[in-house]
Amino acid sequence: MGVVLSILKGYMVVLMVLLIAYTFRHYIFSFNRLLSRQKMYYQDIMTSEPKRISILIPMYNEELVLHNCLDSLLECDYDQDYMEIIPINDNSSDRTKELLDKYAAEYDFIKPLHRNSPNRGKPAGLNDAMELATGEIILVFDADYRPAKDILRQLTVAFEDPHVGAVMGRVIPYNTGKNLLTRLLNIERSGGYQVDQQARYNLNLVPQYGGTVGGFRKDVMLELGGFNTDVLAEDTELTLRLFTNGYRVIYANSAECYEESPETYTVRAKQIRRWARGHNQVLFRYFFKTLRNPSMNFLEKIDAMMLLLIYTMPLLLLIGKIDSIILFFAGSMNLFSAWWVILFLGVYSSFGNFAPFFQIGTALLLDGLWGEILLLPMLIFNFYFYMWHISMGVIDAIVDAFTKRTVKWAKTQRFLDEKKDEPTLETDKSTKENSNKGGRS
């Protein structure tokens, strides 16, 4: 029994160290955004000729949203002589193919890829599309996203730096007013991009390529073997693969793109469980590889470790709560002297627990979303909701590792108002004739 209690006590000590580390991380990032000099992006670089780009859009049953994404791309200010759009229709059973073929008939640079391969999923689809792509730069957008007018130029200019392997833009939800959940997801996104990603870029750490609203060099990606089809979090895997091979990922805070957030907790639960599962698959593959990697400096390795563990912490916290209950009833909570325990709990309750809320509050301040600060206390409910479903995702990843079972991609449900925004097959050509760039009004 004494050995078991010693193990439980040791676990609590390790958990406390991790919690303190993440607390410092939240505060360092927040104060960096509030008080430090900000690192400039590449948007002011003038180029004589645009780079040839290929825009890949993975799709599966996207008839409700694909027109918003394509129409937004058609209205972008990038020279269409230097771009192609490749929508990837991955075995859709709705009108996705029909709608894409309609666009392709009107725009010769829209080149749908209709996949009927049994090897389904986003990574496999992207690999197939890269074989057809003619651009030196590959940009990726999910089908429910609405790119801003200048985003193609904003993302592409980063590749004037030969050390940049990938670039990531900022994601902003557009359906924030639907309900409380969408409002909470909006402020979470704000904290994740306005503070977390930008601070990592400022500090030359490890900004994360997010799988959409970003891009990468085609030749580098092919050199590294393309996307790994065995993991769900192909974006996190690519981030670590680039850094461990000597390339950098750049964050462009001004390159904004608008997404549809989940509008029900059922859909959100499935989404974060999938994220946690995929993220921890990458953790198992890259943890020691990153620690031993000579291409990354000490701070980059620390940040990469904390990035890899971010979707493991909820399960560790859940285990810690069970651990503390066992130690309490066993009368073995005396990890340190009573005064040290009181001091630690007092300091952590005052500063540590508040750290993630402080980071989100900082983001809301920078974004001018003063009214949304009142929602911060509501995040505690999301915290426990995430703790459970992310923990289930971690367990899924552990089972995957031991059983070698095949991982299948699960599409996030769309919530677009069908009556308001559903596309039609009858296209109003007159609106296109008014623009030599082929944009829709």
C-alpha positions as a LaTeX table, in Angstrom:
\begin{tabular}{lrrr}
\hline
Residue & $x$ (\AA) & $y$ (\AA) & $z$ (\AA) \\
\hline
Met1 & 0.00 & 0.00 & 0.00 \\
Gly2 & 2.89 & 2.32 & 0.80 \\
Val3 & 4.30 & 1.91 & $-2.72$ \\
Val4 & 0.92 & 2.75 & $-4.27$ \\
Leu5 & 0.56 & 5.88 & $-2.15$ \\
Ser6 & 4.09 & 6.96 & $-3.09$ \\
Ile7 & 3.22 & 6.60 & $-6.78$ \\
Leu8 & 0.03 & 8.61 & $-6.29$ \\
Lys9 & 1.96 & 11.34 & $-4.48$ \\
Gly10 & 4.61 & 11.41 & $-7.18$ \\
Tyr11 & 1.93 & 11.78 & $-9.83$ \\
Met12 & 0.48 & 14.80 & $-8.00$ \\
Val13 & 3.90 & 16.44 & $-7.87$ \\
Val14 & 4.43 & 15.93 & $-11.63$ \\
Leu15 & 0.94 & 17.26 & $-12.34$ \\
Met16 & 1.59 & 20.37 & $-10.23$ \\
Val17 & 4.81 & 21.04 & $-12.17$ \\
Leu18 & 2.96 & 20.76 & $-15.48$ \\
Leu19 & 0.17 & 23.04 & $-14.28$ \\
Ile20 & 2.68 & 25.66 & $-13.15$ \\
Ala21 & 4.47 & 25.42 & $-16.51$ \\
Tyr22 & 1.24 & 26.02 & $-18.45$ \\
Thr23 & 0.35 & 28.86 & $-16.07$ \\
Phe24 & 3.63 & 30.63 & $-16.87$ \\
Arg25 & 3.05 & 29.94 & $-20.56$ \\
His26 & $-0.36$ & 31.65 & $-20.51$ \\
Tyr27 & 1.02 & 34.71 & $-18.71$ \\
Ile28 & 4.15 & 34.99 & $-20.84$ \\
Phe29 & 2.07 & 34.92 & $-24.02$ \\
Ser30 & $-0.47$ & 37.41 & $-22.66$ \\
Phe31 & 2.12 & 39.91 & $-21.46$ \\
Asn32 & 4.02 & 39.53 & $-24.72$ \\
Arg33 & 0.93 & 40.63 & $-26.64$ \\
Leu34 & 0.14 & 43.47 & $-24.25$ \\
Leu35 & 3.53 & 44.91 & $-23.44$ \\
Ser36 & 6.21 & 43.66 & $-25.84$ \\
Arg37 & 7.27 & 44.82 & $-29.26$ \\
Gln38 & 5.40 & 42.85 & $-31.90$ \\
Lys39 & 7.17 & 41.00 & $-34.67$ \\
Met40 & 6.33 & 42.32 & $-38.11$ \\
Tyr41 & 4.81 & 40.04 & $-40.73$ \\
Tyr42 & 5.80 & 40.06 & $-44.41$ \\
Gln43 & 2.78 & 41.97 & $-45.74$ \\
Asp44 & 4.83 & 45.01 & $-46.76$ \\
Ile45 & 7.15 & 43.02 & $-49.04$ \\
Met46 & 6.75 & 44.10 & $-52.65$ \\
Thr47 & 7.15 & 41.38 & $-55.29$ \\
Ser48 & 7.56 & 41.87 & $-59.02$ \\
Glu49 & 5.46 & 38.85 & $-59.97$ \\
Pro50 & 2.90 & 36.79 & $-58.03$ \\
Lys51 & 3.75 & 33.22 & $-57.19$ \\
Arg52 & 1.82 & 30.44 & $-58.89$ \\
Ile53 & $-0.59$ & 29.04 & $-56.27$ \\
Ser54 & $-2.91$ & 26.04 & $-56.09$ \\
Ile55 & $-5.86$ & 26.29 & $-53.70$ \\
Leu56 & $-7.07$ & 22.92 & $-52.40$ \\
Ile57 & $-10.52$ & 22.60 & $-50.80$ \\
Pro58 & $-11.33$ & 19.18 & $-49.28$ \\
Met59 & $-15.06$ & 18.42 & $-49.54$ \\
Tyr60 & $-17.46$ & 15.71 & $-48.48$ \\
Asn61 & $-21.19$ & 16.42 & $-48.88$ \\
Glu62 & $-20.66$ & 20.19 & $-48.86$ \\
Glu63 & $-23.56$ & 21.31 & $-51.09$ \\
Leu64 & $-24.78$ & 23.76 & $-48.44$ \\
Val65 & $-21.52$ & 25.67 & $-47.99$ \\
Leu66 & $-19.22$ & 25.21 & $-50.97$ \\
His67 & $-20.64$ & 28.20 & $-52.86$ \\
Asn68 & $-19.68$ & 30.59 & $-50.04$ \\
Cys69 & $-16.08$ & 29.37 & $-50.08$ \\
Leu70 & $-15.72$ & 29.41 & $-53.87$ \\
Asp71 & $-17.46$ & 32.77 & $-54.28$ \\
Ser72 & $-15.18$ & 34.31 & $-51.65$ \\
Leu73 & $-12.09$ & 32.95 & $-53.43$ \\
Leu74 & $-13.33$ & 34.31 & $-56.75$ \\
Glu75 & $-13.55$ & 37.76 & $-55.20$ \\
Cys76 & $-9.99$ & 37.69 & $-53.83$ \\
Asp77 & $-7.57$ & 40.29 & $-55.20$ \\
Tyr78 & $-4.98$ & 37.74 & $-56.40$ \\
Asp79 & $-4.21$ & 37.64 & $-60.13$ \\
Gln80 & $-6.25$ & 34.70 & $-61.44$ \\
Asp81 & $-3.65$ & 34.02 & $-64.15$ \\
Tyr82 & $-1.43$ & 32.76 & $-61.33$ \\
Met83 & $-3.92$ & 30.62 & $-59.45$ \\
Glu84 & $-5.96$ & 27.45 & $-59.74$ \\
Ile85 & $-8.67$ & 26.13 & $-57.43$ \\
Ile86 & $-8.92$ & 22.37 & $-56.91$ \\
Pro87 & $-12.02$ & 21.36 & $-54.93$ \\
Ile88 & $-11.54$ & 17.77 & $-53.73$ \\
Asn89 & $-14.87$ & 15.94 & $-53.88$ \\
Asp90 & $-14.21$ & 12.94 & $-51.65$ \\
Asn91 & $-16.98$ & 10.43 & $-52.45$ \\
Ser92 & $-19.82$ & 12.89 & $-51.78$ \\
Ser93 & $-23.36$ & 11.52 & $-51.99$ \\
Asp94 & $-25.18$ & 14.87 & $-52.26$ \\
Arg95 & $-25.06$ & 17.54 & $-55.02$ \\
Thr96 & $-21.42$ & 18.48 & $-54.39$ \\
Lys97 & $-20.19$ & 17.00 & $-57.69$ \\
Glu98 & $-22.98$ & 18.64 & $-59.68$ \\
Leu99 & $-22.33$ & 22.07 & $-58.19$ \\
Leu100 & $-18.56$ & 21.83 & $-58.65$ \\
Asp101 & $-18.92$ & 20.83 & $-62.28$ \\
Lys102 & $-21.13$ & 23.89 & $-62.77$ \\
Tyr103 & $-18.38$ & 26.15 & $-61.40$ \\
Ala104 & $-15.75$ & 24.38 & $-63.51$ \\
Ala105 & $-17.78$ & 24.97 & $-66.68$ \\
Glu106 & $-17.70$ & 28.73 & $-66.02$ \\
Tyr107 & $-14.15$ & 29.15 & $-64.67$ \\
Asp108 & $-11.32$ & 27.30 & $-66.38$ \\
Phe109 & $-9.05$ & 27.66 & $-63.34$ \\
Ile110 & $-11.50$ & 25.73 & $-61.13$ \\
Lys111 & $-10.53$ & 22.08 & $-61.59$ \\
Pro112 & $-12.55$ & 19.69 & $-59.40$ \\
Leu113 & $-11.00$ & 16.40 & $-58.38$ \\
His114 & $-13.72$ & 13.77 & $-57.97$ \\
Arg115 & $-12.38$ & 10.93 & $-55.82$ \\
Asn116 & $-13.94$ & 7.47 & $-55.68$ \\
Ser117 & $-11.04$ & 5.84 & $-53.90$ \\
Pro118 & $-11.73$ & 3.64 & $-50.85$ \\
Asn119 & $-8.83$ & 5.50 & $-49.19$ \\
Arg120 & $-10.98$ & 8.38 & $-48.03$ \\
Gly121 & $-10.21$ & 11.31 & $-45.76$ \\
Lys122 & $-8.65$ & 14.75 & $-45.87$ \\
Pro123 & $-4.94$ & 13.75 & $-45.89$ \\
Ala124 & $-5.42$ & 11.23 & $-48.71$ \\
Gly125 & $-7.45$ & 13.73 & $-50.73$ \\
Leu126 & $-4.81$ & 16.43 & $-50.32$ \\
Asn127 & $-2.09$ & 14.03 & $-51.45$ \\
Asp128 & $-4.03$ & 13.18 & $-54.61$ \\
Ala129 & $-4.69$ & 16.85 & $-55.35$ \\
Met130 & $-1.02$ & 17.78 & $-54.89$ \\
Glu131 & $-0.13$ & 15.42 & $-57.73$ \\
Leu132 & $-2.35$ & 17.50 & $-60.02$ \\
Ala133 & $-1.46$ & 20.92 & $-58.63$ \\
Thr134 & 0.70 & 23.18 & $-60.80$ \\
Gly135 & 1.39 & 25.87 & $-58.20$ \\
Glu136 & 4.65 & 26.17 & $-56.31$ \\
Ile137 & 2.63 & 27.19 & $-53.24$ \\
Ile138 & $-0.31$ & 25.11 & $-51.97$ \\
Leu139 & $-3.04$ & 26.90 & $-49.99$ \\
Val140 & $-5.75$ & 24.94 & $-48.16$ \\
Phe141 & $-9.24$ & 26.01 & $-47.08$ \\
Asp142 & $-12.03$ & 23.89 & $-45.62$ \\
Ala143 & $-15.30$ & 24.05 & $-47.54$ \\
Asp144 & $-17.22$ & 25.96 & $-44.85$ \\
Tyr145 & $-14.67$ & 28.78 & $-44.71$ \\
Arg146 & $-15.05$ & 32.24 & $-46.24$ \\
Pro147 & $-11.64$ & 33.75 & $-47.13$ \\
Ala148 & $-11.15$ & 37.51 & $-46.92$ \\
Lys149 & $-10.41$ & 39.42 & $-50.13$ \\
Asp150 & $-6.68$ & 39.91 & $-49.49$ \\
Ile151 & $-5.92$ & 36.57 & $-47.84$ \\
Leu152 & $-4.23$ & 34.86 & $-50.81$ \\
Arg153 & $-1.66$ & 37.63 & $-51.12$ \\
Gln154 & $-1.23$ & 37.81 & $-47.33$ \\
Leu155 & $-0.48$ & 34.11 & $-47.04$ \\
Thr156 & 1.66 & 33.78 & $-50.15$ \\
Val157 & 4.04 & 36.66 & $-49.41$ \\
Ala158 & 5.56 & 34.75 & $-46.46$ \\
Phe159 & 7.20 & 32.35 & $-48.90$ \\
Glu160 & 9.57 & 35.08 & $-50.07$ \\
Asp161 & 11.53 & 33.90 & $-47.02$ \\
Pro162 & 13.30 & 30.67 & $-48.10$ \\
His163 & 13.26 & 29.32 & $-44.52$ \\
Val164 & 9.45 & 29.33 & $-44.35$ \\
Gly165 & 7.92 & 25.92 & $-44.98$ \\
Ala166 & 4.32 & 26.77 & $-44.08$ \\
Val167 & 2.13 & 29.72 & $-43.11$ \\
Met168 & $-1.02$ & 29.90 & $-41.01$ \\
Gly169 & $-3.70$ & 32.59 & $-41.08$ \\
Arg170 & $-6.29$ & 33.58 & $-38.50$ \\
Val171 & $-9.67$ & 31.85 & $-38.13$ \\
Ile172 & $-12.70$ & 33.91 & $-37.02$ \\
Pro173 & $-16.20$ & 32.40 & $-36.57$ \\
Tyr174 & $-18.97$ & 34.11 & $-38.54$ \\
Asn175 & $-21.99$ & 32.54 & $-36.80$ \\
Thr176 & $-21.18$ & 33.87 & $-33.34$ \\
Gly177 & $-24.69$ & 35.16 & $-32.68$ \\
Lys178 & $-26.45$ & 31.80 & $-32.94$ \\
Asn179 & $-26.33$ & 30.81 & $-29.27$ \\
Leu180 & $-24.19$ & 30.78 & $-26.13$ \\
Leu181 & $-21.94$ & 28.01 & $-27.45$ \\
Thr182 & $-21.00$ & 29.89 & $-30.61$ \\
Arg183 & $-20.24$ & 33.01 & $-28.56$ \\
Leu184 & $-17.98$ & 31.01 & $-26.25$ \\
Leu185 & $-16.23$ & 29.40 & $-29.21$ \\
Asn186 & $-15.65$ & 32.85 & $-30.66$ \\
Ile187 & $-13.79$ & 34.07 & $-27.59$ \\
Glu188 & $-11.84$ & 30.80 & $-27.40$ \\
Arg189 & $-10.76$ & 31.30 & $-31.01$ \\
Ser190 & $-9.79$ & 34.88 & $-30.21$ \\
Gly191 & $-7.51$ & 33.73 & $-27.40$ \\
Gly192 & $-6.02$ & 30.95 & $-29.48$ \\
Tyr193 & $-5.06$ & 33.16 & $-32.42$ \\
Gln194 & $-4.80$ & 36.76 & $-31.22$ \\
Val195 & $-2.63$ & 35.79 & $-28.24$ \\
Asp196 & $-1.38$ & 32.19 & $-28.42$ \\
Gln197 & $-0.39$ & 31.98 & $-32.10$ \\
Gln198 & 0.83 & 35.57 & $-32.39$ \\
Ala199 & 2.93 & 35.33 & $-29.21$ \\
Arg200 & 4.57 & 32.14 & $-30.43$ \\
Tyr201 & 5.37 & 33.93 & $-33.69$ \\
Asn202 & 6.73 & 36.95 & $-31.79$ \\
Leu203 & 8.95 & 34.76 & $-29.61$ \\
Asn204 & 10.26 & 32.60 & $-32.48$ \\
Leu205 & 8.68 & 29.48 & $-31.00$ \\
Val206 & 6.41 & 26.96 & $-32.77$ \\
Pro207 & 3.31 & 28.52 & $-34.37$ \\
Gln208 & 0.99 & 25.75 & $-35.47$ \\
Tyr209 & $-0.17$ & 25.09 & $-39.01$ \\
Gly210 & $-3.89$ & 24.49 & $-38.53$ \\
Gly211 & $-4.82$ & 22.46 & $-41.60$ \\
Thr212 & $-6.92$ & 25.22 & $-43.15$ \\
Val213 & $-6.44$ & 28.95 & $-43.80$ \\
Gly214 & $-2.80$ & 28.25 & $-44.49$ \\
Gly215 & $-0.35$ & 26.95 & $-47.01$ \\
Phe216 & 2.98 & 25.28 & $-47.64$ \\
Arg217 & 5.63 & 24.83 & $-50.31$ \\
Lys218 & 4.70 & 22.04 & $-52.68$ \\
Asp219 & 8.28 & 20.90 & $-53.26$ \\
Val220 & 8.98 & 20.73 & $-49.52$ \\
Met221 & 5.81 & 18.76 & $-48.87$ \\
Leu222 & 6.61 & 16.26 & $-51.62$ \\
Glu223 & 10.18 & 16.00 & $-50.35$ \\
Leu224 & 8.82 & 15.10 & $-46.90$ \\
Gly225 & 6.51 & 12.44 & $-48.33$ \\
Gly226 & 3.17 & 14.24 & $-48.40$ \\
Phe227 & 0.51 & 14.11 & $-45.70$ \\
Asn228 & 0.48 & 11.18 & $-43.31$ \\
Thr229 & $-2.81$ & 9.34 & $-43.89$ \\
Asp230 & $-2.53$ & 7.35 & $-40.65$ \\
Val231 & $-3.25$ & 10.31 & $-38.34$ \\
Leu232 & $-6.34$ & 12.45 & $-37.89$ \\
Ala233 & $-4.40$ & 15.62 & $-36.99$ \\
Glu234 & $-2.48$ & 15.94 & $-40.24$ \\
Asp235 & $-1.96$ & 19.65 & $-39.50$ \\
Thr236 & $-0.18$ & 19.10 & $-36.18$ \\
Glu237 & 1.87 & 16.31 & $-37.73$ \\
Leu238 & 2.95 & 18.60 & $-40.57$ \\
Thr239 & 3.91 & 21.34 & $-38.08$ \\
Leu240 & 6.26 & 19.01 & $-36.20$ \\
Arg241 & 7.60 & 17.44 & $-39.39$ \\
Leu242 & 8.52 & 20.85 & $-40.80$ \\
Phe243 & 10.25 & 22.04 & $-37.64$ \\
Thr244 & 12.16 & 18.78 & $-37.15$ \\
Asn245 & 13.40 & 19.09 & $-40.74$ \\
Gly246 & 14.69 & 22.63 & $-40.34$ \\
Tyr247 & 11.76 & 24.63 & $-41.76$ \\
Arg248 & 9.68 & 27.28 & $-40.01$ \\
Val249 & 5.94 & 27.84 & $-39.71$ \\
Ile250 & 4.87 & 31.50 & $-39.82$ \\
Tyr251 & 1.67 & 32.98 & $-38.38$ \\
Ala252 & $-0.15$ & 35.78 & $-40.23$ \\
Asn253 & $-2.55$ & 37.45 & $-37.79$ \\
Ser254 & $-3.86$ & 39.84 & $-40.45$ \\
Ala255 & $-4.75$ & 37.02 & $-42.90$ \\
Glu256 & $-8.32$ & 36.50 & $-41.75$ \\
Cys257 & $-10.75$ & 33.80 & $-42.80$ \\
Tyr258 & $-14.24$ & 33.16 & $-41.48$ \\
Glu259 & $-15.53$ & 29.77 & $-40.35$ \\
Glu260 & $-18.78$ & 28.19 & $-39.24$ \\
Ser261 & $-18.56$ & 27.13 & $-35.58$ \\
Pro262 & $-20.46$ & 24.10 & $-34.25$ \\
Glu263 & $-23.86$ & 25.19 & $-32.97$ \\
Thr264 & $-24.63$ & 22.23 & $-30.69$ \\
Tyr265 & $-22.64$ & 20.61 & $-27.91$ \\
Thr266 & $-23.15$ & 17.20 & $-29.51$ \\
Val267 & $-21.28$ & 18.28 & $-32.64$ \\
Arg268 & $-18.64$ & 20.11 & $-30.61$ \\
Ala269 & $-18.05$ & 16.98 & $-28.51$ \\
Lys270 & $-17.37$ & 14.87 & $-31.60$ \\
Gln271 & $-15.08$ & 17.57 & $-33.01$ \\
Ile272 & $-12.85$ & 17.98 & $-29.95$ \\
Arg273 & $-12.74$ & 14.23 & $-29.37$ \\
Arg274 & $-11.44$ & 13.79 & $-32.92$ \\
Trp275 & $-8.92$ & 16.61 & $-32.42$ \\
Ala276 & $-7.67$ & 15.07 & $-29.17$ \\
Arg277 & $-7.39$ & 11.64 & $-30.76$ \\
Gly278 & $-5.39$ & 12.92 & $-33.72$ \\
His279 & $-3.24$ & 15.28 & $-31.66$ \\
Asn280 & $-2.17$ & 12.50 & $-29.31$ \\
Gln281 & $-1.37$ & 10.23 & $-32.25$ \\
Val282 & 1.17 & 12.90 & $-33.20$ \\
Leu283 & 2.38 & 13.13 & $-29.58$ \\
Phe284 & 3.22 & 9.42 & $-29.55$ \\
Arg285 & 5.20 & 9.74 & $-32.78$ \\
Tyr286 & 7.05 & 13.02 & $-32.20$ \\
Phe287 & 7.65 & 13.43 & $-28.47$ \\
Phe288 & 11.11 & 11.86 & $-28.29$ \\
Lys289 & 11.91 & 12.69 & $-31.91$ \\
Thr290 & 11.41 & 16.38 & $-31.10$ \\
Leu291 & 13.50 & 16.23 & $-27.93$ \\
Arg292 & 16.44 & 14.73 & $-29.85$ \\
Asn293 & 16.09 & 16.94 & $-32.92$ \\
Pro294 & 19.18 & 19.07 & $-33.71$ \\
Ser295 & 17.24 & 21.53 & $-35.91$ \\
Met296 & 15.29 & 23.01 & $-32.98$ \\
Asn297 & 16.67 & 25.14 & $-30.17$ \\
Phe298 & 15.85 & 24.62 & $-26.49$ \\
Leu299 & 12.90 & 27.05 & $-26.33$ \\
Glu300 & 11.39 & 25.64 & $-29.53$ \\
Lys301 & 11.56 & 22.16 & $-28.04$ \\
Ile302 & 9.89 & 23.29 & $-24.82$ \\
Asp303 & 7.10 & 25.00 & $-26.76$ \\
Ala304 & 6.69 & 21.97 & $-29.03$ \\
Met305 & 6.41 & 19.68 & $-25.99$ \\
Met306 & 3.73 & 21.88 & $-24.47$ \\
Leu307 & 1.93 & 22.01 & $-27.80$ \\
Leu308 & 1.99 & 18.22 & $-28.04$ \\
Leu309 & 0.75 & 17.77 & $-24.46$ \\
Ile310 & $-2.08$ & 20.32 & $-24.67$ \\
Tyr311 & $-4.67$ & 17.67 & $-25.55$ \\
Thr312 & $-3.30$ & 15.26 & $-22.93$ \\
Met313 & $-3.60$ & 17.64 & $-19.97$ \\
Pro314 & $-7.40$ & 17.24 & $-19.52$ \\
Leu315 & $-7.00$ & 13.49 & $-18.95$ \\
Leu316 & $-4.05$ & 14.11 & $-16.64$ \\
Leu317 & $-6.18$ & 16.58 & $-14.68$ \\
Leu318 & $-9.06$ & 14.11 & $-14.48$ \\
Ile319 & $-6.71$ & 11.44 & $-13.17$ \\
Gly320 & $-5.30$ & 14.02 & $-10.74$ \\
Lys321 & $-8.75$ & 14.69 & $-9.30$ \\
Ile322 & $-9.27$ & 10.96 & $-8.73$ \\
Asp323 & $-5.75$ & 10.72 & $-7.31$ \\
Ser324 & $-6.39$ & 13.53 & $-4.82$ \\
Ile325 & $-9.64$ & 11.90 & $-3.63$ \\
Ile326 & $-7.83$ & 8.62 & $-2.97$ \\
Leu327 & $-5.00$ & 10.39 & $-1.13$ \\
Phe328 & $-7.50$ & 12.38 & 0.92 \\
Phe329 & $-9.39$ & 9.33 & 2.17 \\
Ala330 & $-6.11$ & 7.49 & 2.74 \\
Gly331 & $-4.96$ & 10.36 & 4.96 \\
Ser332 & $-1.90$ & 10.93 & 2.77 \\
Met333 & $-2.36$ & 14.43 & 1.43 \\
Asn334 & 0.77 & 15.66 & 3.23 \\
Leu335 & 2.88 & 15.97 & 0.09 \\
Phe336 & 4.63 & 18.95 & 1.64 \\
Ser337 & 4.31 & 20.71 & 4.94 \\
Ala338 & 0.91 & 22.27 & 5.63 \\
Trp339 & 2.17 & 25.82 & 5.15 \\
Trp340 & 3.64 & 25.03 & 1.74 \\
Val341 & 0.35 & 23.43 & 0.68 \\
Ile342 & $-1.62$ & 26.50 & 1.80 \\
Leu343 & 0.82 & 28.83 & 0.02 \\
Phe344 & 0.78 & 26.78 & $-3.19$ \\
Leu345 & $-3.00$ & 26.47 & $-3.30$ \\
Gly346 & $-3.44$ & 30.16 & $-2.53$ \\
Val347 & $-1.05$ & 31.31 & $-5.25$ \\
Tyr348 & $-2.31$ & 28.82 & $-7.82$ \\
Ser349 & $-5.98$ & 29.61 & $-7.13$ \\
Ser350 & $-5.28$ & 33.32 & $-7.46$ \\
Phe351 & $-3.08$ & 33.21 & $-10.56$ \\
Gly352 & $-2.80$ & 29.73 & $-12.06$ \\
Asn353 & $-6.48$ & 28.91 & $-12.47$ \\
Phe354 & $-7.10$ & 32.37 & $-13.89$ \\
Ala355 & $-4.27$ & 32.19 & $-16.44$ \\
Pro356 & $-6.25$ & 30.84 & $-19.43$ \\
Phe357 & $-9.08$ & 33.30 & $-18.71$ \\
Phe358 & $-6.52$ & 36.09 & $-18.55$ \\
Gln359 & $-5.18$ & 35.05 & $-21.96$ \\
Ile360 & $-8.66$ & 35.09 & $-23.51$ \\
Gly361 & $-9.42$ & 38.39 & $-21.80$ \\
Thr362 & $-6.24$ & 39.82 & $-23.32$ \\
Ala363 & $-7.37$ & 38.69 & $-26.77$ \\
Leu364 & $-10.80$ & 40.27 & $-26.31$ \\
Leu365 & $-9.13$ & 43.52 & $-25.29$ \\
Leu366 & $-6.93$ & 43.49 & $-28.40$ \\
Asp367 & $-9.91$ & 42.63 & $-30.63$ \\
Gly368 & $-12.08$ & 45.33 & $-29.06$ \\
Leu369 & $-14.70$ & 42.80 & $-27.93$ \\
Trp370 & $-15.33$ & 44.44 & $-24.58$ \\
Gly371 & $-18.86$ & 43.13 & $-24.19$ \\
Glu372 & $-17.75$ & 39.52 & $-24.57$ \\
Ile373 & $-15.55$ & 39.77 & $-21.47$ \\
Leu374 & $-18.73$ & 39.16 & $-19.47$ \\
Leu375 & $-18.75$ & 35.62 & $-20.91$ \\
Leu376 & $-15.43$ & 34.64 & $-19.29$ \\
Pro377 & $-17.01$ & 33.03 & $-16.18$ \\
Met378 & $-19.11$ & 30.81 & $-18.48$ \\
Leu379 & $-15.96$ & 29.14 & $-19.81$ \\
Ile380 & $-15.75$ & 27.05 & $-16.65$ \\
Phe381 & $-18.64$ & 24.94 & $-17.96$ \\
Asn382 & $-16.84$ & 24.38 & $-21.26$ \\
Phe383 & $-13.72$ & 23.45 & $-19.28$ \\
Tyr384 & $-15.36$ & 20.43 & $-17.65$ \\
Phe385 & $-17.17$ & 19.54 & $-20.87$ \\
Tyr386 & $-13.85$ & 19.55 & $-22.72$ \\
Met387 & $-12.11$ & 17.63 & $-19.94$ \\
Trp388 & $-14.40$ & 14.64 & $-20.41$ \\
His389 & $-14.57$ & 14.52 & $-24.21$ \\
Ile390 & $-10.89$ & 15.27 & $-24.76$ \\
Ser391 & $-10.05$ & 12.54 & $-22.25$ \\
Met392 & $-12.11$ & 10.13 & $-24.34$ \\
Gly393 & $-10.12$ & 11.22 & $-27.40$ \\
Val394 & $-6.83$ & 10.52 & $-25.60$ \\
Ile395 & $-8.08$ & 7.05 & $-24.70$ \\
Asp396 & $-9.06$ & 6.53 & $-28.36$ \\
Ala397 & $-5.49$ & 7.41 & $-29.39$ \\
Ile398 & $-4.01$ & 5.01 & $-26.83$ \\
Val399 & $-6.25$ & 2.19 & $-28.07$ \\
Asp400 & $-5.26$ & 3.07 & $-31.66$ \\
Ala401 & $-1.59$ & 2.75 & $-30.75$ \\
Phe402 & $-1.98$ & $-0.69$ & $-29.18$ \\
Thr403 & $-4.51$ & $-2.23$ & $-31.57$ \\
Lys404 & $-3.23$ & $-0.66$ & $-34.83$ \\
Arg405 & $-6.85$ & $-0.12$ & $-35.84$ \\
Thr406 & $-7.70$ & 1.92 & $-38.92$ \\
Val407 & $-8.57$ & 5.54 & $-38.19$ \\
Lys408 & $-11.49$ & 6.99 & $-40.13$ \\
Trp409 & $-12.12$ & 10.69 & $-40.76$ \\
Ala410 & $-15.38$ & 12.08 & $-39.34$ \\
Lys411 & $-16.83$ & 15.19 & $-40.98$ \\
Thr412 & $-18.12$ & 18.01 & $-38.79$ \\
Gln413 & $-21.84$ & 18.71 & $-39.29$ \\
Arg414 & $-22.70$ & 21.97 & $-41.07$ \\
Phe415 & $-25.35$ & 24.37 & $-39.77$ \\
Leu416 & $-25.81$ & 26.82 & $-42.64$ \\
Asp417 & $-29.32$ & 28.24 & $-42.89$ \\
Glu418 & $-30.58$ & 26.30 & $-45.91$ \\
Lys419 & $-33.52$ & 28.60 & $-46.61$ \\
Lys420 & $-31.33$ & 31.66 & $-46.62$ \\
Asp421 & $-28.10$ & 30.50 & $-48.26$ \\
Glu422 & $-28.73$ & 27.28 & $-50.17$ \\
Pro423 & $-27.09$ & 27.44 & $-53.64$ \\
Thr424 & $-28.98$ & 26.89 & $-56.84$ \\
Leu425 & $-27.80$ & 25.28 & $-60.06$ \\
Glu426 & $-29.06$ & 28.25 & $-62.08$ \\
Thr427 & $-26.15$ & 30.67 & $-62.16$ \\
Asp428 & $-26.59$ & 34.34 & $-62.81$ \\
Lys429 & $-23.92$ & 34.87 & $-65.45$ \\
Ser430 & $-24.59$ & 38.58 & $-65.79$ \\
Thr431 & $-22.89$ & 39.28 & $-62.48$ \\
Lys432 & $-19.65$ & 37.72 & $-63.76$ \\
Glu433 & $-19.54$ & 39.62 & $-67.01$ \\
Asn434 & $-19.09$ & 42.83 & $-65.03$ \\
Ser435 & $-15.69$ & 41.74 & $-63.74$ \\
Asn436 & $-12.60$ & 40.74 & $-65.69$ \\
Lys437 & $-11.56$ & 38.65 & $-62.70$ \\
Gly438 & $-14.64$ & 36.45 & $-62.84$ \\
Gly439 & $-15.89$ & 37.30 & $-59.36$ \\
Arg440 & $-19.48$ & 36.92 & $-58.26$ \\
Ser441 & $-21.55$ & 39.66 & $-56.73$ \\
\hline
\end{tabular}
